[in-house]
Structures are given as structure tokens and as C-alpha cells.
Coordinates of N, CA, C and O in Angstrom, one line a residue:
V1 N -11.0 9.8 21.6 CA -10.9 8.7 20.7 C -9.8 9.0 19.6 O -9.8 10.1 19.0
Q2 N -8.9 8.1 19.5 CA -7.8 8.2 18.4 C -8.1 7.2 17.3 O -8.4 6.0 17.6
L3 N -8.0 7.6 16.1 CA -8.3 6.7 14.9 C -7.1 6.7 14.0 O -6.5 7.8 13.7
V4 N -6.7 5.5 13.6 CA -5.5 5.4 12.7 C -5.9 4.5 11.5 O -6.2 3.3 11.7
E5 N -5.9 5.1 10.3 CA -6.2 4.3 9.1 C -5.0 3.6 8.5 O -3.9 4.1 8.7
S6 N -5.2 2.6 7.8 CA -4.2 1.9 7.1 C -4.8 1.1 5.9 O -6.0 0.9 5.9
G7 N -4.0 0.7 5.0 CA -4.5 -0.2 3.9 C -4.6 0.5 2.6 O -4.9 -0.1 1.6
G8 N -4.4 1.8 2.5 CA -4.5 2.5 1.2 C -3.3 2.1 0.3 O -2.3 1.5 0.7
G9 N -3.4 2.5 -1.0 CA -2.3 2.2 -1.9 C -2.8 2.4 -3.3 O -3.9 3.0 -3.6
L10 N -2.0 1.9 -4.2 CA -2.3 2.0 -5.7 C -2.8 0.6 -6.1 O -2.3 -0.4 -5.9
V11 N -3.9 0.7 -6.9 CA -4.6 -0.5 -7.4 C -5.1 -0.3 -8.8 O -5.5 0.9 -9.1
Q12 N -5.2 -1.3 -9.6 CA -5.7 -1.1 -10.9 C -7.2 -1.1 -10.9 O -7.8 -1.7 -9.9
A13 N -7.9 -0.5 -11.8 CA -9.3 -0.5 -11.9 C -9.8 -2.0 -12.0 O -9.2 -2.9 -12.6
G14 N -10.9 -2.2 -11.2 CA -11.4 -3.6 -11.1 C -10.9 -4.3 -9.9 O -11.4 -5.4 -9.5
G15 N -9.8 -3.8 -9.3 CA -9.2 -4.5 -8.2 C -9.9 -4.2 -6.8 O -10.9 -3.6 -6.8
S16 N -9.2 -4.7 -5.8 CA -9.8 -4.6 -4.4 C -8.8 -4.1 -3.4 O -7.6 -4.3 -3.6
L17 N -9.3 -3.5 -2.4 CA -8.4 -3.1 -1.2 C -9.3 -3.2 0.0 O -10.5 -3.1 0.0
R18 N -8.6 -3.4 1.2 CA -9.3 -3.3 2.4 C -8.6 -2.3 3.3 O -7.4 -2.4 3.6
L19 N -9.4 -1.3 3.7 CA -8.9 -0.3 4.6 C -9.3 -0.7 6.1 O -10.3 -1.3 6.3
S20 N -8.4 -0.3 7.0 CA -8.6 -0.6 8.4 C -8.5 0.7 9.2 O -7.8 1.6 8.8
C21 N -9.3 0.8 10.2 CA -9.3 1.9 11.1 C -9.2 1.4 12.6 O -10.2 0.8 13.1
A22 N -8.1 1.6 13.2 CA -7.8 1.1 14.5 C -8.2 2.3 15.5 O -7.7 3.4 15.4
A23 N -9.1 2.0 16.4 CA -9.6 2.9 17.4 C -9.0 2.7 18.8 O -8.8 1.6 19.2
S24 N -8.8 3.8 19.5 CA -8.3 3.7 20.9 C -8.9 4.8 21.7 O -9.3 5.9 21.1
G25 N -8.9 4.7 23.0 CA -9.3 5.8 23.8 C -10.6 5.7 24.5 O -10.9 6.3 25.5
R26 N -11.5 4.9 23.9 CA -12.8 4.7 24.5 C -13.3 3.3 24.1 O -12.8 2.7 23.1
P27 N -14.1 2.6 24.9 CA -14.6 1.3 24.5 C -15.2 1.3 23.1 O -16.1 2.2 22.8
F28 N -14.8 0.4 22.3 CA -15.2 0.4 20.9 C -16.7 0.3 20.7 O -17.2 0.9 19.8
G29 N -17.3 -0.4 21.6 CA -18.8 -0.6 21.4 C -19.6 0.6 21.8 O -20.8 0.5 21.8
T30 N -19.1 1.8 22.0 CA -19.9 2.9 22.4 C -20.0 4.0 21.4 O -20.6 5.0 21.6
Y31 N -19.4 3.7 20.2 CA -19.5 4.8 19.1 C -19.7 4.1 17.8 O -19.4 3.0 17.5
N32 N -20.2 5.0 16.9 CA -20.5 4.6 15.5 C -19.3 5.0 14.6 O -18.6 6.0 14.9
M33 N -19.1 4.2 13.6 CA -17.9 4.5 12.7 C -18.4 4.8 11.3 O -19.5 4.3 10.9
A34 N -17.6 5.5 10.6 CA -17.9 5.9 9.2 C -16.6 6.1 8.4 O -15.6 6.3 9.0
W35 N -16.8 6.0 7.1 CA -15.7 6.3 6.2 C -16.2 7.4 5.3 O -17.3 7.4 4.8
F36 N -15.3 8.4 5.1 CA -15.5 9.5 4.2 C -14.3 9.5 3.2 O -13.3 8.9 3.5
R37 N -14.5 10.2 2.1 CA -13.4 10.4 1.2 C -13.4 11.8 0.6 O -14.4 12.4 0.5
Q38 N -12.2 12.2 0.2 CA -12.0 13.5 -0.4 C -11.1 13.4 -1.6 O -9.9 13.1 -1.4
A39 N -11.6 13.6 -2.8 CA -10.7 13.6 -4.0 C -10.2 15.0 -4.2 O -10.7 16.0 -3.7
P40 N -9.0 15.2 -4.9 CA -8.4 16.5 -5.1 C -9.4 17.5 -5.7 O -10.1 17.2 -6.7
G41 N -9.5 18.6 -5.1 CA -10.4 19.7 -5.6 C -11.9 19.5 -5.3 O -12.7 20.2 -5.8
K42 N -12.2 18.4 -4.6 CA -13.6 18.2 -4.3 C -13.9 18.2 -2.8 O -13.0 18.1 -2.0
E43 N -15.2 18.3 -2.5 CA -15.5 18.3 -1.0 C -15.5 16.8 -0.5 O -15.6 15.9 -1.2
R44 N -15.3 16.8 0.8 CA -15.4 15.5 1.5 C -16.8 14.9 1.4 O -17.8 15.6 1.6
E45 N -16.8 13.6 1.0 CA -18.1 13.0 0.9 C -18.2 11.7 1.7 O -17.3 11.0 1.9
F46 N -19.5 11.4 2.0 CA -19.8 10.2 2.8 C -19.6 8.9 1.9 O -20.0 9.0 0.7
V47 N -19.1 7.9 2.5 CA -18.9 6.6 1.8 C -19.8 5.5 2.5 O -20.6 4.9 1.8
A48 N -19.6 5.3 3.8 CA -20.3 4.3 4.5 C -20.2 4.5 6.0 O -19.3 5.2 6.5
A49 N -21.2 3.9 6.7 CA -21.3 4.1 8.1 C -21.8 2.8 8.7 O -22.6 2.0 8.1
I50 N -21.4 2.5 10.0 CA -21.9 1.3 10.7 C -22.1 1.7 12.1 O -21.4 2.5 12.7
N51 N -23.2 1.2 12.7 CA -23.5 1.5 14.1 C -22.6 0.7 15.0 O -21.9 -0.2 14.6
W52 N -22.7 1.0 16.3 CA -21.7 0.5 17.2 C -21.8 -1.1 17.3 O -20.9 -1.7 17.6
S53 N -23.1 -1.6 17.1 CA -23.2 -3.0 17.3 C -22.9 -3.8 16.0 O -22.7 -5.0 16.0
G54 N -22.7 -3.1 14.9 CA -22.4 -3.7 13.6 C -23.7 -4.2 12.9 O -23.5 -4.8 11.8
E55 N -24.8 -4.0 13.4 CA -26.0 -4.5 12.9 C -26.6 -3.7 11.7 O -27.3 -4.2 10.8
N56 N -26.3 -2.4 11.7 CA -26.8 -1.5 10.7 C -25.7 -0.8 9.9 O -24.8 -0.3 10.5
Q57 N -25.8 -0.9 8.6 CA -24.8 -0.2 7.7 C -25.6 0.7 6.8 O -26.7 0.5 6.4
Q58 N -24.9 1.8 6.4 CA -25.4 2.7 5.4 C -24.3 3.0 4.4 O -23.1 3.1 4.7
Y59 N -24.7 3.2 3.1 CA -23.8 3.4 2.0 C -24.2 4.5 1.1 O -25.4 4.7 0.9
A60 N -23.2 5.2 0.6 CA -23.5 6.1 -0.5 C -23.9 5.3 -1.7 O -23.4 4.2 -1.9
E61 N -24.8 5.9 -2.5 CA -25.2 5.2 -3.7 C -24.1 4.8 -4.7 O -24.1 3.8 -5.3
S62 N -23.1 5.7 -4.7 CA -22.0 5.4 -5.6 C -21.1 4.2 -5.3 O -20.4 3.7 -6.1
V63 N -21.3 3.7 -4.0 CA -20.4 2.5 -3.7 C -21.3 1.3 -3.3 O -20.7 0.3 -3.0
K64 N -22.6 1.4 -3.3 CA -23.4 0.3 -3.0 C -23.1 -0.9 -3.9 O -23.0 -0.7 -5.1
G65 N -23.0 -2.0 -3.3 CA -22.8 -3.3 -4.0 C -21.3 -3.5 -4.3 O -20.9 -4.6 -4.7
R66 N -20.4 -2.5 -4.0 CA -19.0 -2.6 -4.3 C -18.2 -2.6 -3.0 O -17.2 -3.2 -2.8
F67 N -18.7 -1.7 -2.0 CA -18.0 -1.5 -0.8 C -18.7 -2.2 0.4 O -20.0 -2.2 0.4
T68 N -18.0 -2.7 1.4 CA -18.6 -3.3 2.5 C -17.9 -2.7 3.8 O -16.7 -2.8 3.9
I69 N -18.7 -2.2 4.7 CA -18.2 -1.7 6.0 C -18.5 -2.7 7.1 O -19.5 -3.4 7.1
S70 N -17.5 -2.9 7.9 CA -17.7 -3.9 9.0 C -16.9 -3.4 10.2 O -16.0 -2.5 10.1
N71 N -17.1 -4.0 11.4 CA -16.3 -3.7 12.5 C -16.0 -5.0 13.3 O -16.8 -5.9 13.2
H72 N -15.0 -4.9 14.1 CA -14.6 -6.1 14.9 C -14.3 -5.5 16.3 O -13.3 -4.9 16.5
G73 N -15.3 -5.7 17.2 CA -15.2 -5.1 18.5 C -14.0 -5.6 19.3 O -13.3 -4.7 19.9
A74 N -13.7 -6.8 19.2 CA -12.5 -7.4 20.0 C -11.2 -6.7 19.6 O -10.3 -6.6 20.3
R75 N -11.1 -6.4 18.3 CA -9.9 -5.8 17.8 C -10.0 -4.2 17.8 O -9.0 -3.6 17.3
N76 N -11.1 -3.7 18.2 CA -11.3 -2.2 18.1 C -11.0 -1.7 16.8 O -10.3 -0.6 16.6
T77 N -11.4 -2.3 15.8 CA -11.1 -1.9 14.4 C -12.3 -2.0 13.5 O -13.1 -2.9 13.6
A78 N -12.4 -1.0 12.6 CA -13.4 -0.9 11.6 C -12.7 -1.1 10.2 O -11.5 -0.8 10.1
Y79 N -13.5 -1.7 9.3 CA -12.9 -2.0 8.0 C -13.8 -1.5 6.9 O -15.0 -1.3 7.0
L80 N -13.2 -1.2 5.7 CA -13.9 -0.9 4.5 C -13.3 -1.8 3.4 O -12.2 -1.5 3.0
R81 N -14.1 -2.7 3.0 CA -13.7 -3.6 1.9 C -14.2 -3.0 0.6 O -15.4 -2.8 0.4
M82 N -13.2 -2.7 -0.3 CA -13.6 -2.0 -1.5 C -13.3 -3.0 -2.7 O -12.1 -3.5 -2.8
S83 N -14.3 -3.2 -3.5 CA -14.1 -4.1 -4.7 C -14.6 -3.4 -5.9 O -15.2 -2.4 -5.9
S84 N -14.2 -4.0 -7.1 CA -14.6 -3.4 -8.4 C -14.2 -1.9 -8.4 O -15.0 -1.1 -8.8
L85 N -13.0 -1.6 -7.9 CA -12.6 -0.2 -7.8 C -12.6 0.5 -9.2 O -12.2 -0.1 -10.2
K86 N -12.9 1.8 -9.2 CA -12.9 2.6 -10.4 C -12.0 3.8 -10.2 O -11.7 4.2 -9.0
P87 N -11.5 4.3 -11.3 CA -10.6 5.5 -11.1 C -11.3 6.7 -10.3 O -10.6 7.4 -9.6
K88 N -12.6 6.8 -10.4 CA -13.3 7.9 -9.7 C -13.3 7.6 -8.2 O -13.8 8.5 -7.4
D89 N -12.9 6.4 -7.8 CA -12.8 6.1 -6.3 C -11.5 6.7 -5.7 O -11.3 6.6 -4.5
T90 N -10.6 7.2 -6.6 CA -9.4 7.7 -6.1 C -9.6 8.9 -5.2 O -10.3 9.9 -5.5
A91 N -9.1 8.8 -4.0 CA -9.3 9.9 -3.0 C -8.5 9.5 -1.7 O -7.9 8.4 -1.6
V92 N -8.4 10.5 -0.8 CA -8.0 10.2 0.6 C -9.2 9.7 1.3 O -10.2 10.4 1.4
Y93 N -9.1 8.6 2.0 CA -10.2 8.0 2.7 C -9.9 8.2 4.2 O -8.8 8.0 4.7
Y94 N -11.0 8.8 4.9 CA -10.9 9.1 6.3 C -11.8 8.2 7.1 O -13.0 8.0 6.7
C95 N -11.4 7.8 8.2 CA -12.2 7.1 9.2 C -12.7 8.1 10.2 O -12.0 9.1 10.6
A96 N -14.0 8.0 10.6 CA -14.5 8.9 11.6 C -15.4 8.2 12.6 O -15.9 7.1 12.3
A97 N -15.6 8.8 13.8 CA -16.4 8.2 14.8 C -17.2 9.3 15.5 O -16.8 10.4 15.7
N98 N -18.4 8.8 16.0 CA -19.3 9.7 16.8 C -20.3 8.8 17.5 O -20.2 7.6 17.4
S99 N -21.1 9.4 18.3 CA -22.1 8.7 19.1 C -23.5 8.6 18.5 O -24.3 7.9 19.0
I100 N -23.7 9.3 17.3 CA -25.0 9.3 16.8 C -25.1 8.7 15.4 O -26.2 8.5 14.8
G101 N -24.0 8.5 14.7 CA -24.0 7.9 13.4 C -24.4 9.0 12.3 O -24.2 10.2 12.5
G102 N -24.8 8.5 11.2 CA -25.3 9.4 10.1 C -24.2 9.6 9.0 O -23.1 9.0 9.0
S103 N -24.6 10.4 8.0 CA -23.8 10.5 6.8 C -23.2 11.9 6.6 O -22.6 12.2 5.6
S104 N -23.5 12.8 7.6 CA -23.0 14.1 7.5 C -21.6 14.3 8.2 O -21.5 14.0 9.4
W105 N -20.6 14.7 7.5 CA -19.3 14.8 8.1 C -19.2 15.7 9.3 O -18.4 15.5 10.2
S106 N -20.1 16.7 9.3 CA -20.1 17.7 10.4 C -20.6 17.1 11.7 O -20.4 17.7 12.8
D107 N -21.2 15.9 11.6 CA -21.7 15.2 12.8 C -20.6 14.4 13.5 O -20.9 13.9 14.6
Y108 N -19.5 14.3 12.9 CA -18.4 13.4 13.4 C -17.4 14.2 14.1 O -16.8 15.2 13.5
S109 N -17.1 13.8 15.3 CA -16.1 14.6 16.2 C -14.7 14.1 16.1 O -13.7 14.8 16.3
Y110 N -14.5 12.8 15.7 CA -13.2 12.2 15.8 C -12.8 11.7 14.4 O -13.7 11.1 13.7
W111 N -11.6 12.0 14.0 CA -11.1 11.7 12.6 C -9.7 11.1 12.6 O -8.9 11.5 13.5
G112 N -9.5 10.2 11.7 CA -8.2 9.7 11.5 C -7.4 10.7 10.5 O -8.0 11.7 10.1
Q113 N -6.2 10.4 10.2 CA -5.3 11.2 9.4 C -5.5 11.0 7.9 O -5.1 11.8 7.1
G114 N -6.2 9.9 7.6 CA -6.5 9.6 6.2 C -5.5 8.7 5.6 O -4.3 8.6 6.0
T115 N -6.0 8.0 4.6 CA -5.1 7.0 3.8 C -5.4 7.2 2.3 O -6.6 7.2 2.0
L116 N -4.4 7.3 1.5 CA -4.6 7.6 0.1 C -4.9 6.3 -0.7 O -4.2 5.3 -0.6
V117 N -6.0 6.3 -1.5 CA -6.3 5.2 -2.4 C -6.2 5.8 -3.8 O -6.9 6.8 -4.1
T118 N -5.4 5.2 -4.6 CA -5.3 5.6 -6.0 C -5.7 4.4 -6.9 O -5.1 3.3 -6.8
V119 N -6.6 4.6 -7.8 CA -7.1 3.6 -8.7 C -6.7 4.0 -10.1 O -7.1 5.0 -10.6
S120 N -5.8 3.2 -10.7 CA -5.4 3.5 -12.1 C -6.2 2.8 -13.1 O -6.8 1.8 -12.9
S121 N -6.3 3.5 -14.3 CA -7.2 3.0 -15.4 C -6.4 2.0 -16.3 O -5.2 1.9 -16.2

């Protein structure tokens, strides 16, 4: 599975961004997708996950109510809609995929290259 993220950039606090993760190499409906992020000097942390059917989503407490994860099977693409962004959301955001889901980065076998999101105050 190959994953390619896009959509990162610079945004002011309170603004919105939508990240995309284009997947290829296996039928999209056979794996679960997730977003993780890593800020400078910090460990990689879970942001959100969605199961292969799109019916179940999971969020980190820090982003609940602000971020929305979704997928579009026909486009083989997962999305992360981020609203009410805060400077502490600044990080490199990574898309990941696996067959079991979950919030632990070690459970994910496939990773994108990351896309930088910078939120200015």
C-alpha cells in the first residue's frame, strides 16, 4: 500500500484545513485508515482513525469536536478536516493504514511521507 498526503500549509489560529491521503496498491475497502501527528521534539501521537467501511471513527480527546476523519472509497482517499485550529496543532501529519485499526502507531504497517501543518497565533 502506498499513501500520499496533501493539503498541509500555513493557517491562522481559528482557521481550517483539509488533509487528503491518496491510497494505492490494494483495494481501498480492505484496510483501516488513521492520522497521526508529530510536533518538533515530541513523540508521534494519534489523531483520528476510521474503519474500512467508514462507519466507525475514533478521535484523540485533543481534537474531538474540531477534526473530522472520513474516507471516499471510490476515490481511494481518506480525509482529515481540521477546524478551529490552534497553534498546538502545529505538526507533521501522517496518514497510516492497517488491517486492524486502533490508535497505536506501532500497529500501522503503511505510512505516508507526512504533510506539515503550521498554525500561527
